[in-house]
Coordinates of C-alpha atoms and ligand atoms in Angstrom, one line a residue:
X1 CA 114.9 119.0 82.4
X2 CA 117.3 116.3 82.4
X3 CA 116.4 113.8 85.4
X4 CA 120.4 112.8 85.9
X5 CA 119.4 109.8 88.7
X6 CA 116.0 109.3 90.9
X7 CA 115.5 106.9 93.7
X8 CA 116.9 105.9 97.0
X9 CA 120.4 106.0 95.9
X10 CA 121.0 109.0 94.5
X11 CA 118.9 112.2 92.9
X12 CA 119.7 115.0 91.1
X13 CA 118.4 116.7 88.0
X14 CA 119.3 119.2 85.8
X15 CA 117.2 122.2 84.7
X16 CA 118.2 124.9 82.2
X17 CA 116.6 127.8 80.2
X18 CA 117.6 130.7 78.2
X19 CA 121.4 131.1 79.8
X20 CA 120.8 129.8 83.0
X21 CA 121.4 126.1 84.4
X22 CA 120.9 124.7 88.0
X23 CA 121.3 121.2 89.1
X24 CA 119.0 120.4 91.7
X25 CA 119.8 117.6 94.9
X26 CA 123.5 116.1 94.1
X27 CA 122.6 112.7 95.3
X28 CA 125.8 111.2 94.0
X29 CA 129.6 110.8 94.0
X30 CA 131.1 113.9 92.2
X31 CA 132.7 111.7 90.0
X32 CA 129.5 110.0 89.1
X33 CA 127.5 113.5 88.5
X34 CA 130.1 114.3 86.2
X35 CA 129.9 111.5 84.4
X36 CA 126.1 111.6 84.0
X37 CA 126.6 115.1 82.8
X38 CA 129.1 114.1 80.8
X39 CA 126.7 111.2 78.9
X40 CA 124.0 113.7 78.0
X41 CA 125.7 116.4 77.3
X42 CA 125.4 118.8 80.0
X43 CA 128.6 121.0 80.5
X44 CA 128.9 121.5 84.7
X45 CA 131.4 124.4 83.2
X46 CA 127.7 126.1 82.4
X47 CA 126.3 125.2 86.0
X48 CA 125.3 128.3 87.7
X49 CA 123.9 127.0 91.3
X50 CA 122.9 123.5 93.3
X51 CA 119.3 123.7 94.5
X52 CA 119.4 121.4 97.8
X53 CA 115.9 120.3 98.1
X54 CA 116.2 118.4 101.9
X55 CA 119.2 116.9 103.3
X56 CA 118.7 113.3 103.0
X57 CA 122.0 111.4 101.8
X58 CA 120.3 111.1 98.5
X59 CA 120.1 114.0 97.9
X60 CA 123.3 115.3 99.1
X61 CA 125.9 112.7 98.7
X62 CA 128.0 114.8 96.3
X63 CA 127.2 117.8 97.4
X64 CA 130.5 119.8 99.0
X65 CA 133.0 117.6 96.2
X66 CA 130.9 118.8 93.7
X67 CA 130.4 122.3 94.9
X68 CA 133.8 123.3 95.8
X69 CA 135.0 122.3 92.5
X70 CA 132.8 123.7 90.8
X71 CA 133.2 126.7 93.0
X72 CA 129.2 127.6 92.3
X73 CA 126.5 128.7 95.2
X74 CA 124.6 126.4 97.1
X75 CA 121.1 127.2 97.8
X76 CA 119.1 125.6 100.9
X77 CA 116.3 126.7 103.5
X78 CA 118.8 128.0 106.6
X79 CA 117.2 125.0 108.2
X80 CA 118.4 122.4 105.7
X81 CA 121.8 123.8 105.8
X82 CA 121.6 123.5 109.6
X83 CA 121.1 120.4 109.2
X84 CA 123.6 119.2 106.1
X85 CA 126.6 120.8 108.5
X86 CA 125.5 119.2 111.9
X87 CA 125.5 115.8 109.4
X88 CA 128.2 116.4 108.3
X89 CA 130.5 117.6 111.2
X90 CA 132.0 114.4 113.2
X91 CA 131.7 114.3 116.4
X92 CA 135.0 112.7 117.3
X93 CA 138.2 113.2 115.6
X94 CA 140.1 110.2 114.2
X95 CA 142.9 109.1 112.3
X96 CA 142.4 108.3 108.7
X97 CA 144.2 104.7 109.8
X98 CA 141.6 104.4 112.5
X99 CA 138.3 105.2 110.2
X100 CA 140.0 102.6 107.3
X101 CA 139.7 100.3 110.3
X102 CA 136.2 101.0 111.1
X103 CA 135.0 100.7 108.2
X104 CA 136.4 97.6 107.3
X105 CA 135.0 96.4 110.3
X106 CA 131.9 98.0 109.7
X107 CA 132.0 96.2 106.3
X108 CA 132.8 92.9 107.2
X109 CA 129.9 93.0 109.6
X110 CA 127.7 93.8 106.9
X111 CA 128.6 90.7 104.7
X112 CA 127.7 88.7 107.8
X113 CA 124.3 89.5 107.6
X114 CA 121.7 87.5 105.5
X115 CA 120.2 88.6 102.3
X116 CA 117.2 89.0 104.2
X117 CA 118.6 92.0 105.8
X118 CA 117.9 95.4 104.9
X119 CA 119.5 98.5 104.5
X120 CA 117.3 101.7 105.0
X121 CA 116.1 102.9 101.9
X122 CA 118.0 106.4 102.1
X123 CA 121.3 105.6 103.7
X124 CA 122.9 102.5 101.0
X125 CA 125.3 103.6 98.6
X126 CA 125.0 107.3 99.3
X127 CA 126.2 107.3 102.9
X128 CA 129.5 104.8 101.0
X129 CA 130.2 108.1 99.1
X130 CA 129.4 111.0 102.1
X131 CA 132.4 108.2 104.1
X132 CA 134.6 108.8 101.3
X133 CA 134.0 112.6 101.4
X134 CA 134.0 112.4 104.9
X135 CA 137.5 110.4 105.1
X136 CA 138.9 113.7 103.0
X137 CA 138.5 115.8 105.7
X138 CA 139.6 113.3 108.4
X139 CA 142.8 112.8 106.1
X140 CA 143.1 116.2 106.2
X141 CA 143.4 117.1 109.5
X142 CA 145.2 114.2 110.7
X143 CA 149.1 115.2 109.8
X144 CA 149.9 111.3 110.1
X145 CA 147.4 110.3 107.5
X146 CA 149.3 109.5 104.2
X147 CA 146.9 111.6 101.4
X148 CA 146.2 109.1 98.6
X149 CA 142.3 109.9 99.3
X150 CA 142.6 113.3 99.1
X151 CA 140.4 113.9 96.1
X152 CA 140.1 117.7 95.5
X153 CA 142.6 118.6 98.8
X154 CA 144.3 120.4 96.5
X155 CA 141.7 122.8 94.8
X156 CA 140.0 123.8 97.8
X157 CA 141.1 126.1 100.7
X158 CA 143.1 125.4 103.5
X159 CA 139.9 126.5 105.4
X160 CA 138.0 123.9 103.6
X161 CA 140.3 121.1 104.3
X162 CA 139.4 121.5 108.6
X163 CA 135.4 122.2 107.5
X164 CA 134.0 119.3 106.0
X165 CA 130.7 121.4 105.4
X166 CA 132.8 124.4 103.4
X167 CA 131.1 125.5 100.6
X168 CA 132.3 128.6 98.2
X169 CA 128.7 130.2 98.9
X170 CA 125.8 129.3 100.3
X171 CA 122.5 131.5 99.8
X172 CA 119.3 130.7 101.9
X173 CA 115.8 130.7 100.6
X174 CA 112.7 130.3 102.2
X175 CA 109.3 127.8 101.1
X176 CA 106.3 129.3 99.8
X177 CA 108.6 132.9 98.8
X178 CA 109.5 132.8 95.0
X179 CA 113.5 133.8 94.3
X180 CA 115.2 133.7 90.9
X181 CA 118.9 132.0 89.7
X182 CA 119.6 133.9 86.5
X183 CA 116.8 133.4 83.3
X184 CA 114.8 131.0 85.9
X185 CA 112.3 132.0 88.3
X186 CA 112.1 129.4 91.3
X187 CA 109.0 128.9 93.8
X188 CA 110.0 126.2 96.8
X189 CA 107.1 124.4 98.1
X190 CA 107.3 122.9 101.5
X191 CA 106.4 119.1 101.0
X192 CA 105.6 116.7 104.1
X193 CA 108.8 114.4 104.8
X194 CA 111.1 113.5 107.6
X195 CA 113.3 116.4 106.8
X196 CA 114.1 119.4 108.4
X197 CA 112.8 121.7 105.7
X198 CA 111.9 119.9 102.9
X199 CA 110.9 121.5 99.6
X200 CA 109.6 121.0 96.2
X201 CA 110.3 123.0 93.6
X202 CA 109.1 124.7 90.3
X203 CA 111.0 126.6 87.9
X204 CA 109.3 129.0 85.4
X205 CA 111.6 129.9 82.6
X206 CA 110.6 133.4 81.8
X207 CA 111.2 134.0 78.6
X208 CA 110.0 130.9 77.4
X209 CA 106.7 130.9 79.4
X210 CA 107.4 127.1 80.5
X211 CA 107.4 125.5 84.0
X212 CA 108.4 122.1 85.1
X213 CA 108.0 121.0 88.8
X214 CA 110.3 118.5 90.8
X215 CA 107.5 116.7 93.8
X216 CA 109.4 113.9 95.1
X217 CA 110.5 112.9 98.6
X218 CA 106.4 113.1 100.2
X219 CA 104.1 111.4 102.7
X220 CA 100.8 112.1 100.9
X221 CA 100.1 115.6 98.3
X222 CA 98.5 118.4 100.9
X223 CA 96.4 121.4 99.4
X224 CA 99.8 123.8 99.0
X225 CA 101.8 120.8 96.6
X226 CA 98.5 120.5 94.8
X227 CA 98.1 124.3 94.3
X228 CA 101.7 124.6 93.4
X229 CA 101.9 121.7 90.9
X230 CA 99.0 123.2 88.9
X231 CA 100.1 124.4 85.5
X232 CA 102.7 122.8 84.6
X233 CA 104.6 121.7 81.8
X234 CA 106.5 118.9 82.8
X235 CA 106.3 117.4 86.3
X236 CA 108.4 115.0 88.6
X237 CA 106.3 113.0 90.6
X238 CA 107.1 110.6 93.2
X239 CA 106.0 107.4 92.5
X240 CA 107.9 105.6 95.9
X241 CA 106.5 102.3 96.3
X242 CA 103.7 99.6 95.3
X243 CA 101.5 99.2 98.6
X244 CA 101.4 95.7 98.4
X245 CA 105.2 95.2 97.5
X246 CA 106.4 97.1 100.3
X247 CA 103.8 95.3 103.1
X248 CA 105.3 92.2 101.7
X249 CA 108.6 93.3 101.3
X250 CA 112.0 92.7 103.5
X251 CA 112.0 95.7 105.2
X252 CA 111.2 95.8 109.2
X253 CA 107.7 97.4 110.5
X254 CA 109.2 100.2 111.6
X255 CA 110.7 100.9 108.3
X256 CA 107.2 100.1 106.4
X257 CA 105.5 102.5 109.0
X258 CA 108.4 105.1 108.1
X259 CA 108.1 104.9 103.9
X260 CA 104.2 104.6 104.5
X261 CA 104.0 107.6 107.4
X262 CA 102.5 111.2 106.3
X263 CA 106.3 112.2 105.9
X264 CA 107.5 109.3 104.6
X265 CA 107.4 108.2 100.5
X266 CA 104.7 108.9 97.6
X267 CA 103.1 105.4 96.8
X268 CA 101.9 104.6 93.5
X269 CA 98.3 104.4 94.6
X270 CA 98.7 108.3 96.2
X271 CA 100.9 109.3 92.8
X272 CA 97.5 108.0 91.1
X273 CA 95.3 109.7 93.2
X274 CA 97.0 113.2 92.5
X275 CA 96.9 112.9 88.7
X276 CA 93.3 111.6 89.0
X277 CA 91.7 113.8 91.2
X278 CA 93.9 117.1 91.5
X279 CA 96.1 117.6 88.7
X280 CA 94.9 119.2 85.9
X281 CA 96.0 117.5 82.6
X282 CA 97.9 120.0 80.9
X283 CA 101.9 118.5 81.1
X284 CA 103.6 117.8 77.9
X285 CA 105.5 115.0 80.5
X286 CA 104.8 113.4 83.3
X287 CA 108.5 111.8 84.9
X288 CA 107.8 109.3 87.5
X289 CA 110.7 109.0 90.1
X290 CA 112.2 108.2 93.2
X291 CA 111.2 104.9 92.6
X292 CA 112.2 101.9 95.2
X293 CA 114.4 99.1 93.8
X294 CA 112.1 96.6 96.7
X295 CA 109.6 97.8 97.1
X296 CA 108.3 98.4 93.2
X297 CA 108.2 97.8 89.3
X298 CA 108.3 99.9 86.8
X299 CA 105.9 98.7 85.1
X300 CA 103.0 99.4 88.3
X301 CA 103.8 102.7 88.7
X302 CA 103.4 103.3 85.0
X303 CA 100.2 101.4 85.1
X304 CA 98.5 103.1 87.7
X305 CA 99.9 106.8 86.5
X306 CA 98.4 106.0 82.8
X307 CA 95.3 104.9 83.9
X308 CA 95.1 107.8 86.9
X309 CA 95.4 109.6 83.4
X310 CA 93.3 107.8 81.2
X311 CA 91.3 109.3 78.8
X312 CA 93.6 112.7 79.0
X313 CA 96.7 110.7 77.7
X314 CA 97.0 111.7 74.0
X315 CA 99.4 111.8 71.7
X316 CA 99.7 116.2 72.3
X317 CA 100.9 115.1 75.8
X318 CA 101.2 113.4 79.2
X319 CA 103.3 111.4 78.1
X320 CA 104.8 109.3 81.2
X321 CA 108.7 108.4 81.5
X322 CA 109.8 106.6 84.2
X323 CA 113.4 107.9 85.7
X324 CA 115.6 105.6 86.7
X325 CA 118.8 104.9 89.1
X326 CA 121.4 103.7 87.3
X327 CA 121.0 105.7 84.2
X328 CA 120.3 109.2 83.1
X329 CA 116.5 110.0 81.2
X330 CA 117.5 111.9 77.9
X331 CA 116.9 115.8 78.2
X332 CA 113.1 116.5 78.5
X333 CA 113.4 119.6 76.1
X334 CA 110.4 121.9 75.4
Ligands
ZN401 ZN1 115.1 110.8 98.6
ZN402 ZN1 114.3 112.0 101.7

């Protein structure tokens, strides 16, 4: 498991066994998934699939740049791809002039506001990049529109260029019913968020007799993400927010009630709880993730996982990374 980026701005992670490598969530520009590949030494050439676990913008920011260049399958829940497309499919047609206007203005409005202001936790930097994306496909269908953004226009199909949710292949799977990409045998998990099918994941590399789990993106840990996270070998755990930092914090009440909600984010105290009560002590890693840049510290989520932990921490495992935004965790290799 390499965990390529985790938190509010951007997700994705790579996991690989025997001859067989998937990249789950593509939270991130293209150009910036590359170059995260590129740092730990991850060859896209030998991605075989993108694993889409909800459709969130960071989760999917990259997504269709990365995909059609790739020219790899995309697999999604029908409902999530349902979803992704409607997102993605404007619902007025403009000229690439006209959107470079509105989102100056759009920008300009933004520097008005006071630092006090907030920005949704989901929708900062990613929705920047799904614009960019976006203004592709507007260039591309506006014949006026001079083509200097036109990223990949030329290696993708004319049909690709009018259907900003084109993908080379898309294959649907379902929660709770197990499918396999290659060497990897993959078990989705429906987790509780405001998604439209959101899942977790855990990947079982056959041959090797090793699973790793990906839980991020929760309200609160109900009896089928407990069952499905026993067993494993290296886990991904949400560990959202610090309770008190985020009642504090800038954001308004209705975000708080949103990140705090049953389908909202994993807080440290819950992360705890899990490991304390439910999980059962065998990982070789624990990864900590999706962490908010407001609403928490690193060093509080790690406190509260290691002493959730306590006396089962030893030096044969549970070891606890924490995963961060700007920069990639080395390969987790077992
Ligand atoms: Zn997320
Ligand atoms: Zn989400």
């Amino acid at each position: 498991m390499t965990v390529l980026a985790s938190g509010s701005k951007g997700n994705a992670t790579v996991i690989a066994a025997g001859s067989t490598t998937i990249l789950v969530d593509a939270g991130m520009s293209c150009k910036e998934l590359l170059r995260r590949m590129a740092q730990v030494g991850e060859d896209p050439g030998t991605l075989n699939a993108i694993l889409i676990t909800h459709e969130h913008l960071d989760h999917v920011a990259g997504l269709s740049v990365l995909a059609r260049r790739l020219k790899i399958p995309v697999f999604f829940t029908e409902q999530t791809h349902r979803a992704w497309v409607r997102m993605l499919t404007p619902r007025t047609t403009m000229s690439y002039t006209k959107w470079l206007e509105l989102m100056q203005r759009d920008k300009e409005a933004r520097a008005e506001q006071t630092a006090a202001a907030y920005a949704p936790e989901e929708e900062s930097a990613a929705s920047a990049e799904q614009s960019v994306e976006q203004s592709v496909e507007l260039d591309a269908v506006d014949p006026t529109a001079h083509s200097a953004a036109s990223v990949d226009s030329d290696t993708v199909a004319p049909k690709a260029k009018a259907d900003p949710a084109f993908l080379p292949e898309v294959e649907y799977f379902c929660a709770g019913h197990g499918f396999s990409i290659g060497d990897i045998d993959i078990n989705p998990f429906t987790i509780p968020h405001d998604a439209a099918d959101p899942c977790g994941f855990v990947f079982h590399a056959r041959s090797e007799s090793i699973r790793m789990a990906i839980a991020t993106d929760l309200g609160y840990v109900p009896p089928n993400v407990k069952m499905a996270l026993k067993h494993v070998d290296v886990l991904l755990l949400e560990s959202n927010h610090d309770l008190e930092m985020l009642k504090d914090g800038p954001y308004p009440w209705s975000v708080k009630q949103r990140v705090l909600s049953r389908v909202g984010h994993l807080s440290n105290t819950a992360a705890a709880e899990f490991l304390q009560r439910d999980y059962d002590g065998g990982a070789h890693t624990i990864v900590l993730g999706h962490l908010s840049e407001r609403n928490n510290l690193p060093e509080l989520a790690r406190l509260a996982a290691e002493q959730a932990i306590g006396d089962r921490m030893s030096l044969l495992g549970n070891r606890v990374l924490l995963a961060a935004q700007d920069a990639p965790l080395n390969p987790i290799c077992l």
